[in-house]
Short mmCIF file of C-alpha atoms in Angstrom, two decimals:
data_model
loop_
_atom_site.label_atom_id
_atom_site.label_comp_id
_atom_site.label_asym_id
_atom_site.label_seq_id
_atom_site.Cartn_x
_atom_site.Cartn_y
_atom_site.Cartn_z
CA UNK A 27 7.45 -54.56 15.13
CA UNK A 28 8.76 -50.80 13.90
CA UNK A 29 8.26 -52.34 10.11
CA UNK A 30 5.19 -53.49 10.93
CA UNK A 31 3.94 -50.44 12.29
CA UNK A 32 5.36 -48.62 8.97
CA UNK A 33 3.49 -51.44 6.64
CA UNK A 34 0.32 -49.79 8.90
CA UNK A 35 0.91 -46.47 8.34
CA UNK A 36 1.69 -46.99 4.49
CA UNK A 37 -1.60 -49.13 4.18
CA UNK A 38 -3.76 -46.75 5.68
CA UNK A 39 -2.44 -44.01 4.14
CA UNK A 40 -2.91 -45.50 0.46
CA UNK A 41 -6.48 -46.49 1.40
CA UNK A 42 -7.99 -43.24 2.84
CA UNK A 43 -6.15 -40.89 0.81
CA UNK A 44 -9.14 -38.61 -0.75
CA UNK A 45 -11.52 -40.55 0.61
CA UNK A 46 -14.65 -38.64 1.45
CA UNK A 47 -15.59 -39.96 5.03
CA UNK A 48 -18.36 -39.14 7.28
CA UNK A 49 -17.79 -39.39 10.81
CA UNK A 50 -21.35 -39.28 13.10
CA UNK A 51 -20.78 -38.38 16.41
CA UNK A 52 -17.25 -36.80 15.53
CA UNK A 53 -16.79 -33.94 18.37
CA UNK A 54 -17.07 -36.65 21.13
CA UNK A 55 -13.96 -38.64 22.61
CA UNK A 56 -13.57 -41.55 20.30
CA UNK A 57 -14.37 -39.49 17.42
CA UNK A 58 -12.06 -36.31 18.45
CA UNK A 59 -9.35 -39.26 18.63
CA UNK A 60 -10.41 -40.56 14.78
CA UNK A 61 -10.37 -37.63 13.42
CA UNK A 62 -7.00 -36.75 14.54
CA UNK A 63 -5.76 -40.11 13.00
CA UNK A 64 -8.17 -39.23 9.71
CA UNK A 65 -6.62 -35.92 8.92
CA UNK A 66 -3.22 -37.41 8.58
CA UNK A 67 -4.09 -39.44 5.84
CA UNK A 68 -5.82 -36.54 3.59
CA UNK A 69 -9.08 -37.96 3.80
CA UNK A 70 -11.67 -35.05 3.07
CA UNK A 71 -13.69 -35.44 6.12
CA UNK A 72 -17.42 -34.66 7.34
CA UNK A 73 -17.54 -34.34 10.99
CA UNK A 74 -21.43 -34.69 11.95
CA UNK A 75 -22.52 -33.94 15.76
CA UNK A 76 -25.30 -32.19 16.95
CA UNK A 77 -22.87 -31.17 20.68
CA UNK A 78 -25.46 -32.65 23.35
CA UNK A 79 -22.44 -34.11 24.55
CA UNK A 80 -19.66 -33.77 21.74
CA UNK A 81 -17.86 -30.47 22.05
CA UNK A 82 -16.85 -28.16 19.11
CA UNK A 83 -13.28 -27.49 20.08
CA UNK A 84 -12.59 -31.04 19.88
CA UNK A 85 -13.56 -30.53 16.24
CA UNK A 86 -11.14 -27.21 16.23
CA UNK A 87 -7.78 -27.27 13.62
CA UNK A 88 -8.70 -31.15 12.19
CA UNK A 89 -7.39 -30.56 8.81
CA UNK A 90 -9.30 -31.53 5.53
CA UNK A 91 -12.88 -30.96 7.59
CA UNK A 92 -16.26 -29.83 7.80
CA UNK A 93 -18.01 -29.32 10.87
CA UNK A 94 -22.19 -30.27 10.75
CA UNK A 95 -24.23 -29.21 13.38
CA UNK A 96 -27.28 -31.38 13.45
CA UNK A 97 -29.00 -34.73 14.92
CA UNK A 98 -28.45 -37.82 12.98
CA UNK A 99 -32.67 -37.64 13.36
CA UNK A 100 -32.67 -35.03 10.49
CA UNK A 101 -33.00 -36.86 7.84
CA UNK A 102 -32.73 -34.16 5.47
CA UNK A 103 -29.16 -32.72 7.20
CA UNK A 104 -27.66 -36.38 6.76
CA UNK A 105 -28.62 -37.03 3.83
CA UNK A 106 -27.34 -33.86 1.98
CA UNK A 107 -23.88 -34.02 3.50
CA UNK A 108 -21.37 -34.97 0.88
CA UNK A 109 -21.33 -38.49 -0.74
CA UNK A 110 -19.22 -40.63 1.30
CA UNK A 111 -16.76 -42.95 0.47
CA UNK A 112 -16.94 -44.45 4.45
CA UNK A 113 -19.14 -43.89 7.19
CA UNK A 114 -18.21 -44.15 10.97
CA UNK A 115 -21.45 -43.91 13.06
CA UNK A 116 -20.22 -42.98 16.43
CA UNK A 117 -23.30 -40.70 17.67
CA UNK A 118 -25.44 -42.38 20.45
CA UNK A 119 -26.63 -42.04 23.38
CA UNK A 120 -24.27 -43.52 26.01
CA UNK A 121 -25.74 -43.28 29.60
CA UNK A 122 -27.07 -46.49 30.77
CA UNK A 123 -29.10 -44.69 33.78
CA UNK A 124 -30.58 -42.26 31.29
CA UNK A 125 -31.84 -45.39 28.93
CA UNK A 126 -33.68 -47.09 32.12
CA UNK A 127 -35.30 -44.02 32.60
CA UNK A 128 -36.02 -42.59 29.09
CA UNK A 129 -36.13 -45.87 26.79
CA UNK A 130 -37.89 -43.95 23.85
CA UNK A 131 -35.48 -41.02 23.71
CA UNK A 132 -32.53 -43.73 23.97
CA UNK A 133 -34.26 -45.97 20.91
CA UNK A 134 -34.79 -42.65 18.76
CA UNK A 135 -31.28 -42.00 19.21
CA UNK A 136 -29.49 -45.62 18.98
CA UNK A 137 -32.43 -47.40 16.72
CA UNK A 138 -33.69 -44.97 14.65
CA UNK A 139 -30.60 -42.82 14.35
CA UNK A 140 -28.78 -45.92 13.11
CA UNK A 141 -31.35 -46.78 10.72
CA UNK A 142 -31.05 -43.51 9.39
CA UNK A 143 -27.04 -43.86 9.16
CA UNK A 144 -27.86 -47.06 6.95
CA UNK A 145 -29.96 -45.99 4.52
CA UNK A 146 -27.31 -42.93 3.80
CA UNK A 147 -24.58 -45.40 3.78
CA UNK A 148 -26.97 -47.37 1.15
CA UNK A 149 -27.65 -43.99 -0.32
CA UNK A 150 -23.88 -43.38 -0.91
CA UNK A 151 -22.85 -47.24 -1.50
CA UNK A 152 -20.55 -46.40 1.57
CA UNK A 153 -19.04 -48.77 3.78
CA UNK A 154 -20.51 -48.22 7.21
CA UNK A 155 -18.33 -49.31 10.50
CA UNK A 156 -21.11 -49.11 12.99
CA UNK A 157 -19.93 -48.42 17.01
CA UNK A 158 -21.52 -51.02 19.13
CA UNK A 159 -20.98 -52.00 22.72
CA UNK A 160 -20.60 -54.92 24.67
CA UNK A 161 -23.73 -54.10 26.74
CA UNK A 162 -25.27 -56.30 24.18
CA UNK A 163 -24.24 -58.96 25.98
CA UNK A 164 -25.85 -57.89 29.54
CA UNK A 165 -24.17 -60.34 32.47
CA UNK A 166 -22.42 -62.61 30.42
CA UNK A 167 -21.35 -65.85 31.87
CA UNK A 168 -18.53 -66.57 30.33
CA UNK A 169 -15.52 -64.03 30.04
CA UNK A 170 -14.15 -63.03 28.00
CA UNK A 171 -16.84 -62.93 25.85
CA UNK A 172 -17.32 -64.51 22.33
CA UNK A 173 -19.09 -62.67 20.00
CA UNK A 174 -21.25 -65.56 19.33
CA UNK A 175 -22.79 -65.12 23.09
CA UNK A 176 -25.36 -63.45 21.33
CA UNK A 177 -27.77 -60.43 22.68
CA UNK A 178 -29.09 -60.32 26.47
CA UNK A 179 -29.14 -57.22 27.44
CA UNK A 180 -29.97 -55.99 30.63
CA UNK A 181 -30.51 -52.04 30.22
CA UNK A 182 -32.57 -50.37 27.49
CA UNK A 183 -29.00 -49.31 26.21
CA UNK A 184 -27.60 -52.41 25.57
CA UNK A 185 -31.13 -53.75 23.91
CA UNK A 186 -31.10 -50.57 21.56
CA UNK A 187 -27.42 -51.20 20.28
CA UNK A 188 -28.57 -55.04 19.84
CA UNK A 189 -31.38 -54.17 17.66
CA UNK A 190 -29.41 -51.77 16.01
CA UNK A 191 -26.85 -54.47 15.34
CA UNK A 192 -29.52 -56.37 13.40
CA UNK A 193 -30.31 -53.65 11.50
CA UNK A 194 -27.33 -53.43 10.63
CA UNK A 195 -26.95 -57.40 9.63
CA UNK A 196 -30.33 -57.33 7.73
CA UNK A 197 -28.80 -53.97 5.75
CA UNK A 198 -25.62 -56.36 4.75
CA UNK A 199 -27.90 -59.28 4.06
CA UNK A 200 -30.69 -57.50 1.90
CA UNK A 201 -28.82 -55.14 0.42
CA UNK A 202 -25.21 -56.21 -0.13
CA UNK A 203 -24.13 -53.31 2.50
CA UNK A 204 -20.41 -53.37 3.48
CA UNK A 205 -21.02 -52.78 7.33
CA UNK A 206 -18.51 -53.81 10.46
CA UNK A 207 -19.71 -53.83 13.83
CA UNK A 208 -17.42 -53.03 16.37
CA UNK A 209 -18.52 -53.89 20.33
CA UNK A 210 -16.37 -51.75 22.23
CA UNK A 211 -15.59 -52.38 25.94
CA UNK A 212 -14.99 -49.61 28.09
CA UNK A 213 -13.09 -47.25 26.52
CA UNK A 214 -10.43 -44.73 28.40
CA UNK A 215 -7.97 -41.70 27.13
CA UNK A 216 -7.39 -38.28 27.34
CA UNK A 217 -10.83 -36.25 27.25
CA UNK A 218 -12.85 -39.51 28.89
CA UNK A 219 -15.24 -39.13 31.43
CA UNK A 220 -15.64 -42.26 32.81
CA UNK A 221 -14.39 -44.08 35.93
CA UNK A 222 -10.67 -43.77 35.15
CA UNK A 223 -10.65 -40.17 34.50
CA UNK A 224 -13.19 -39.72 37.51
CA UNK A 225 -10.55 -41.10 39.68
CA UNK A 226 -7.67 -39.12 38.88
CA UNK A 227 -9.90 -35.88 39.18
CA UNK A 228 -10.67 -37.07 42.41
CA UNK A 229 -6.75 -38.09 43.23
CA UNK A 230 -5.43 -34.46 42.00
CA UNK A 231 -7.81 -33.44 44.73
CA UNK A 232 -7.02 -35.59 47.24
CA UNK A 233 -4.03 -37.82 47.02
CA UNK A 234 -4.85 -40.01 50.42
CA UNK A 235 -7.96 -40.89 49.58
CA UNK A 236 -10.25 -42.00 46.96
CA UNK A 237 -14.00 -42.61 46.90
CA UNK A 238 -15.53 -45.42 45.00
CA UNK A 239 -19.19 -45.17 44.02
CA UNK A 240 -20.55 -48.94 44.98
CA UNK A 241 -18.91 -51.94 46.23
CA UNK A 242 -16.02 -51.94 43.91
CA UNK A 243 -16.29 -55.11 43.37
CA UNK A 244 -17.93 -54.51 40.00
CA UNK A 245 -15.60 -55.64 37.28
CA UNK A 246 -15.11 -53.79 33.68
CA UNK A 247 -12.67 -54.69 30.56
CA UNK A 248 -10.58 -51.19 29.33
CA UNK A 249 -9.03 -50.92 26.37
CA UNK A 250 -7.39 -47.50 25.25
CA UNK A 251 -8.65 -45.00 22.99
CA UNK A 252 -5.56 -45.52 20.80
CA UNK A 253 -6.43 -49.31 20.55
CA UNK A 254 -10.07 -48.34 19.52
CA UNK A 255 -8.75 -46.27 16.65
CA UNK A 256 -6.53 -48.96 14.71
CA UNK A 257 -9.36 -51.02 15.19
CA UNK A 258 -11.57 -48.31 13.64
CA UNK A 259 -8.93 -47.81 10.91
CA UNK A 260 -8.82 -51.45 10.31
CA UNK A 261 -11.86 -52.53 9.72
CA UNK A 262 -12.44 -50.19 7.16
CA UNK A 263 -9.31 -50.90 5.13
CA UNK A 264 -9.86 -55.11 5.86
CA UNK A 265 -11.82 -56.84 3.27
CA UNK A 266 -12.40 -59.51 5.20
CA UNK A 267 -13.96 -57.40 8.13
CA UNK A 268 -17.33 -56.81 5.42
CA UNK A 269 -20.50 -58.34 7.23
CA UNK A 270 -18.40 -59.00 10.01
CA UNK A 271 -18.83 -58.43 14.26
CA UNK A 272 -15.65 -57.64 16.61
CA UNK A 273 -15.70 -57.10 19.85
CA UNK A 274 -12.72 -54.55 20.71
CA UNK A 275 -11.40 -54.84 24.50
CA UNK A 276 -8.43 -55.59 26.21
CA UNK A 277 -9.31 -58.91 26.85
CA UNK A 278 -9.23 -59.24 30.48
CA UNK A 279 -11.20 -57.47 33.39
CA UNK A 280 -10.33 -55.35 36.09
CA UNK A 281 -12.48 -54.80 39.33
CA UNK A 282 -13.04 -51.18 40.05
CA UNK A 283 -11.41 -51.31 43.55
CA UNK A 284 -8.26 -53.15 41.91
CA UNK A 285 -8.17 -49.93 39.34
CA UNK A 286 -8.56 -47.67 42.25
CA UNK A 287 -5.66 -49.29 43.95
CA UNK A 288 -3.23 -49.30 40.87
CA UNK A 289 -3.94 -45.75 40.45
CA UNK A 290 -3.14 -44.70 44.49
CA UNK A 291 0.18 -46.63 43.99
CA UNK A 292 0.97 -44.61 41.14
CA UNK A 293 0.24 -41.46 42.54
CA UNK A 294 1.81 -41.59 45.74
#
């Protein structure tokens, strides 16, 4: 397993090694977490964020990198960042509530921002590893999920990453694009906000108790930010990942009340 780990770290390092790569989205979690793992493999990096909810000291002491203020929606700020080599598209707008009630803000951002991402990636001839999510998928009825299932979304979230995910396809079919789509389950680590971090704020608060929002009985698949990153990492050095769809999870769900319960034993 160690020499396995080493072959890893030697591949990677061989592959990115002065590769110019542009990371959208780069001063949020995931993409504070990439860059960290970029910058040790002297890849020149162009970290591209416009902060609505990425935040610039994430960004802070990544070595070999350039910090871009802007919106993936200015065309003429994307496209004039240096020629890349590799694209990760991480920027989006996350927040399911916030897609069911602003749909056109949430397509500008995960439809037409993507679009955008493509034709600089077509621009460039740069490989493009586009962040999707398993809200494509909407209720599935059969977990785990294959990534055959196909789209049903239920929120204007999940429906803009879908259609984004066949722009993407149509991109690799017309135009030869080298583009992975990754569908990442729920994703936790250090500088997270979601349930799992939520909880432990609330636990450092209150050891004895902790409040669940809901029934609990709602069931989610986690997968570590670490896990996320060799998957990023991956299926840019994989040639067999070009044109291809992942989905990136643990594999197994977890009901939110059975997370809240693991994490009071822990604690106390």
């Amino acid at each position: 397993m160690v020499n396995k780990h080493i072959d890893f770290v030697v591949r990677f390092m061989q592959w990115f090694n002065g590769k110019s790569v542009l990371i959208t989205g780069g001063a949020g979690f995931i993409g504070f977490h990439l860059c960290k793992a970029l910058s040790n493999f002297s890849s020149n990096l162009t970290i591209y964020d416009n902060l609505s909810s990425g935040k610039f000291e994430n960004v802070t002491g990544i070595q070999n990198a350039h910090f871009v203020k802007a919106d993936i929606l200015d065309q003429k700020t994307l496209f004039s960042t240096p020629k890349a080599d590799l694209i990760y598209h991480l920027a989006a707008q996350v927040v399911v509530p916030y897609s069911m009630d602003n749909p056109v803000d949430d397509f500008e951002t995960n439809t037409r921002g993507t679009l955008y991402v493509l034709e600089k990636a077509r621009k460039d001839d740069a490989k493009l590893v586009f962040a999707s999510s398993a809200a494509v998928y909407g209720n599935p009825s059969k977990l785990p999920t294959p990534e055959e299932y196909g789209h049903h979304p239920f929120s204007f979230y999940g429906l803009s990453k879908a259609v984004a995910e066949d722009y993407c396809n149509m991109y690799h079919e017309k135009y030869g694009l080298d583009v992975t789509i990754l569908r990442f389950a729920n994703v936790y680590g250090s500088r997270c906000h979601g349930v799992i971090n939520d909880f432990l704020d609330k636990i450092k608060r209150n050891p004895y108790k902790l409040e669940i929002i809901g029934t609990g009985e709602q069931s989610r698949d986690f997968i570590h930010v670490s896990d996320v990153v060799d998957a990023l990492l991956l299926s840019a050095v994989k040639e067999k990942a070009k044109g291809q769809t992942y989905n990136v999870g643990f594999g197994k769900t977890t009901r939110i009340v059975d997370l809240a319960k693991m994490i009071l034993r822990s604690w106390v």
